[in-house]
CSV table of C-alpha atoms in Angstrom, one decimal:
chain,number,residue,atom,x,y,z
A,1,MET,CA,102.6,-33.4,-38.4
A,2,PRO,CA,103.3,-35.3,-35.4
A,3,GLY,CA,106.9,-35.6,-34.4
A,4,LYS,CA,108.0,-32.5,-36.4
A,5,GLU,CA,111.0,-30.9,-34.5
A,6,LEU,CA,111.0,-27.5,-33.3
A,7,THR,CA,113.4,-26.1,-35.7
A,8,ALA,CA,111.4,-27.4,-38.6
A,9,TRP,CA,108.3,-25.7,-37.5
A,10,LEU,CA,110.2,-22.4,-36.9
A,11,ASP,CA,111.9,-22.7,-40.3
A,12,GLU,CA,108.8,-23.4,-42.1
A,13,TYR,CA,106.8,-20.5,-40.4
A,14,ALA,CA,109.9,-18.3,-41.2
A,15,LEU,CA,109.2,-18.9,-45.0
A,16,SER,CA,106.1,-16.7,-44.9
A,17,HIS,CA,108.1,-14.1,-42.8
A,18,GLN,CA,111.0,-12.8,-44.6
A,19,ASN,CA,110.1,-9.0,-45.2
A,20,PRO,CA,111.4,-6.9,-42.3
A,21,THR,CA,108.2,-4.9,-42.1
A,22,ASN,CA,106.1,-8.0,-41.9
A,23,ILE,CA,108.6,-9.4,-39.1
A,24,ILE,CA,108.2,-6.4,-37.1
A,25,ILE,CA,104.4,-6.5,-37.3
A,26,HIS,CA,104.3,-10.0,-36.4
A,27,LYS,CA,106.6,-9.6,-33.4
A,28,ILE,CA,104.0,-7.0,-32.0
A,29,CYS,CA,100.8,-8.6,-33.3
A,30,VAL,CA,101.6,-12.3,-32.5
A,31,PRO,CA,102.1,-11.8,-28.6
A,32,ALA,CA,99.0,-9.3,-28.8
A,33,ILE,CA,96.9,-12.0,-30.1
A,34,THR,CA,98.2,-14.6,-27.8
A,35,LEU,CA,97.5,-12.3,-24.7
A,36,THR,CA,94.1,-11.4,-26.0
A,37,ILE,CA,93.0,-15.0,-26.6
A,38,ILE,CA,94.0,-15.7,-22.8
A,39,ALA,CA,91.9,-12.6,-21.8
A,40,MET,CA,89.0,-13.3,-23.7
A,41,LEU,CA,89.0,-17.0,-22.5
A,42,TRP,CA,89.5,-15.6,-19.1
A,43,ARG,CA,86.3,-13.6,-19.1
A,44,LEU,CA,83.9,-16.0,-20.9
A,45,PRO,CA,81.2,-16.7,-18.5
A,46,ILE,CA,80.6,-20.3,-19.5
A,47,ILE,CA,81.7,-21.7,-16.1
A,48,PRO,CA,79.2,-21.3,-13.1
A,49,LYS,CA,80.6,-18.7,-10.6
A,50,HIS,CA,80.5,-21.4,-7.8
A,51,ILE,CA,82.8,-23.7,-10.0
A,52,ARG,CA,85.0,-20.8,-11.3
A,53,ASN,CA,85.7,-19.3,-7.7
A,54,THR,CA,86.5,-22.8,-6.3
A,55,ILE,CA,90.2,-21.6,-6.7
A,56,SER,CA,90.6,-17.9,-6.6
A,57,ILE,CA,92.9,-15.1,-5.6
A,58,GLY,CA,91.0,-12.5,-4.3
A,59,LYS,CA,87.7,-12.2,-6.3
A,60,SER,CA,89.5,-13.8,-9.4
A,61,GLY,CA,88.2,-17.2,-10.1
A,62,LEU,CA,90.9,-19.3,-11.5
A,63,ILE,CA,88.7,-21.8,-12.9
A,64,ASN,CA,88.0,-20.7,-16.3
A,65,PRO,CA,88.4,-21.3,-20.0
A,66,SER,CA,91.9,-19.9,-20.3
A,67,LEU,CA,93.0,-23.2,-18.7
A,68,ILE,CA,92.5,-24.6,-22.3
A,69,PHE,CA,96.2,-23.1,-22.5
A,70,ILE,CA,97.6,-25.9,-20.5
A,71,PRO,CA,97.4,-28.4,-23.4
A,72,VAL,CA,98.9,-26.1,-25.6
A,73,LEU,CA,101.9,-25.8,-22.9
A,74,ALA,CA,102.0,-29.7,-23.3
A,75,PHE,CA,102.4,-29.3,-27.0
A,76,TYR,CA,105.1,-26.8,-26.4
A,77,TRP,CA,106.9,-29.1,-24.0
A,78,ASN,CA,107.0,-31.9,-26.5
A,79,LEU,CA,108.6,-29.5,-29.0
A,80,SER,CA,111.0,-27.8,-26.3
A,81,SER,CA,111.3,-27.9,-22.4
A,82,SER,CA,112.8,-24.3,-22.6
A,83,MET,CA,110.3,-22.9,-24.9
A,84,ALA,CA,107.6,-24.4,-22.8
A,85,ILE,CA,109.1,-22.8,-19.7
A,86,GLY,CA,109.0,-19.3,-21.5
A,87,MET,CA,105.6,-19.8,-22.5
A,88,THR,CA,104.5,-20.8,-19.0
A,89,ILE,CA,106.0,-17.8,-17.6
A,90,LEU,CA,104.3,-15.6,-20.2
A,91,PHE,CA,101.0,-17.2,-19.5
A,92,LEU,CA,101.3,-16.7,-15.7
A,93,LEU,CA,102.3,-13.0,-16.1
A,94,VAL,CA,99.4,-12.7,-18.5
A,95,ILE,CA,97.2,-14.1,-15.6
A,96,ILE,CA,98.7,-11.8,-12.9
A,97,LEU,CA,98.0,-8.9,-15.1
A,98,LEU,CA,94.3,-10.0,-15.7
A,99,ILE,CA,94.0,-10.6,-11.9
A,100,ILE,CA,95.0,-6.7,-11.5
A,101,MET,CA,92.7,-5.7,-14.2
A,102,GLU,CA,90.0,-7.4,-12.7
A,103,LYS,CA,90.6,-6.0,-9.4
A,104,ASN,CA,90.4,-2.5,-10.9
A,105,HIS,CA,87.2,-3.3,-12.8
A,106,ALA,CA,88.7,-3.1,-16.2
A,107,ARG,CA,86.5,-4.2,-19.3
A,108,ILE,CA,88.8,-6.9,-20.2
A,109,PHE,CA,86.9,-8.7,-22.7
A,110,ARG,CA,86.0,-5.5,-24.7
A,111,LEU,CA,89.7,-4.3,-24.5
A,112,ALA,CA,90.9,-7.7,-25.6
A,113,LEU,CA,88.5,-8.0,-28.4
A,114,ILE,CA,89.4,-4.4,-29.7
A,115,VAL,CA,93.2,-5.6,-29.5
A,116,PHE,CA,92.6,-8.9,-31.1
A,117,ILE,CA,90.8,-7.5,-34.0
A,118,LEU,CA,93.5,-4.6,-34.6
A,119,ALA,CA,96.4,-7.2,-34.1
A,120,TRP,CA,94.8,-9.4,-36.9
A,121,ILE,CA,94.2,-6.5,-39.2
A,122,GLY,CA,97.9,-5.8,-38.7
A,123,GLN,CA,98.9,-9.6,-39.2
A,124,PHE,CA,97.1,-9.4,-42.8
A,125,ILE,CA,98.5,-6.2,-43.7
A,126,GLY,CA,102.1,-7.7,-42.9
A,127,HIS,CA,101.1,-10.7,-45.1
A,128,GLU,CA,100.1,-8.3,-47.9
A,129,ILE,CA,103.3,-6.5,-47.6
A,130,GLU,CA,105.1,-9.8,-47.5
A,131,GLY,CA,103.1,-11.1,-50.7
A,132,LYS,CA,102.6,-14.6,-49.1
A,133,LYS,CA,99.7,-16.0,-47.4
A,134,PRO,CA,100.0,-16.8,-43.5
A,135,ALA,CA,101.5,-20.1,-42.7
A,136,PHE,CA,98.3,-21.2,-41.0
A,137,PHE,CA,96.4,-21.3,-44.3
A,138,LYS,CA,98.7,-24.3,-45.1
A,139,ASP,CA,98.5,-25.8,-41.4
A,140,LEU,CA,96.6,-24.6,-38.5
A,141,GLN,CA,99.0,-25.8,-36.1
A,142,PHE,CA,101.0,-22.7,-37.3
A,143,LEU,CA,98.8,-20.7,-35.1
A,144,LEU,CA,100.3,-22.5,-32.0
A,145,ILE,CA,104.0,-22.1,-33.6
A,146,GLY,CA,103.6,-18.1,-34.2
A,147,PRO,CA,104.2,-17.2,-30.3
A,148,LEU,CA,107.0,-20.0,-30.4
A,149,TRP,CA,108.7,-17.9,-33.4
A,150,THR,CA,108.1,-14.9,-31.6
A,151,LEU,CA,109.8,-16.2,-28.5
A,152,SER,CA,112.7,-17.7,-30.3
A,153,HIS,CA,113.6,-14.3,-31.3
A,154,VAL,CA,114.0,-13.1,-27.6
A,155,TYR,CA,115.8,-16.4,-26.8
A,156,LYS,CA,118.4,-15.7,-29.4
A,157,PHE,CA,118.6,-12.0,-28.5
A,158,PHE,CA,119.4,-13.3,-24.8
A,159,GLY,CA,121.7,-16.3,-25.9
A,160,ILE,CA,119.1,-18.8,-24.6
A,161,ASP,CA,119.1,-22.2,-26.1
A,162,TYR,CA,115.9,-23.8,-27.1
C-alpha cells in the first residue's frame, strides 16, 4: 500500500510474530536472509568483469547486482530516514565483510546459499510454532519490512527514535 506509515507496517508484521520462540527465530533468521541475499547478489556473475571492476576496492568490483539494494534503501527512506540510515550502515558493513571474504578467497555464494536455505527453514519452523502464515503471503512488501521489524527492536533497545 503506497503511503503506508512505518508503524502501520511494523504493527501489521508483528501480528504474525507474537510467539516468543518465533520472535527469537526471526531476530536471527531475518538478518541472516538479508545478509545472504546481498552476498549472493554480490557474487552473481551477470555483469562483465570489465564493468564490474570499473569501481573497485583491491580486486573486489563494486559494480554488481547487490546494488539493487539501493532502491530498497530509498523505500526505507520514504518510511523512516533513521531506519534507512541504519539499514545503509548495515549494508555497508556487509559489503566490507564481503570484500574481506573475497580477499581471503571464501566461497561466498556457496556459504550464503547454505545459510539462506537454513534461515528460511528456520522461518517456516517459527511460523509453524506461531500457527500463522508468514506476513509476506499477504503482501510481498513484507519481505522488505522484516529487516526493519528486526532493526526496530534494536532501535528500541538503544532508545533510538524511528
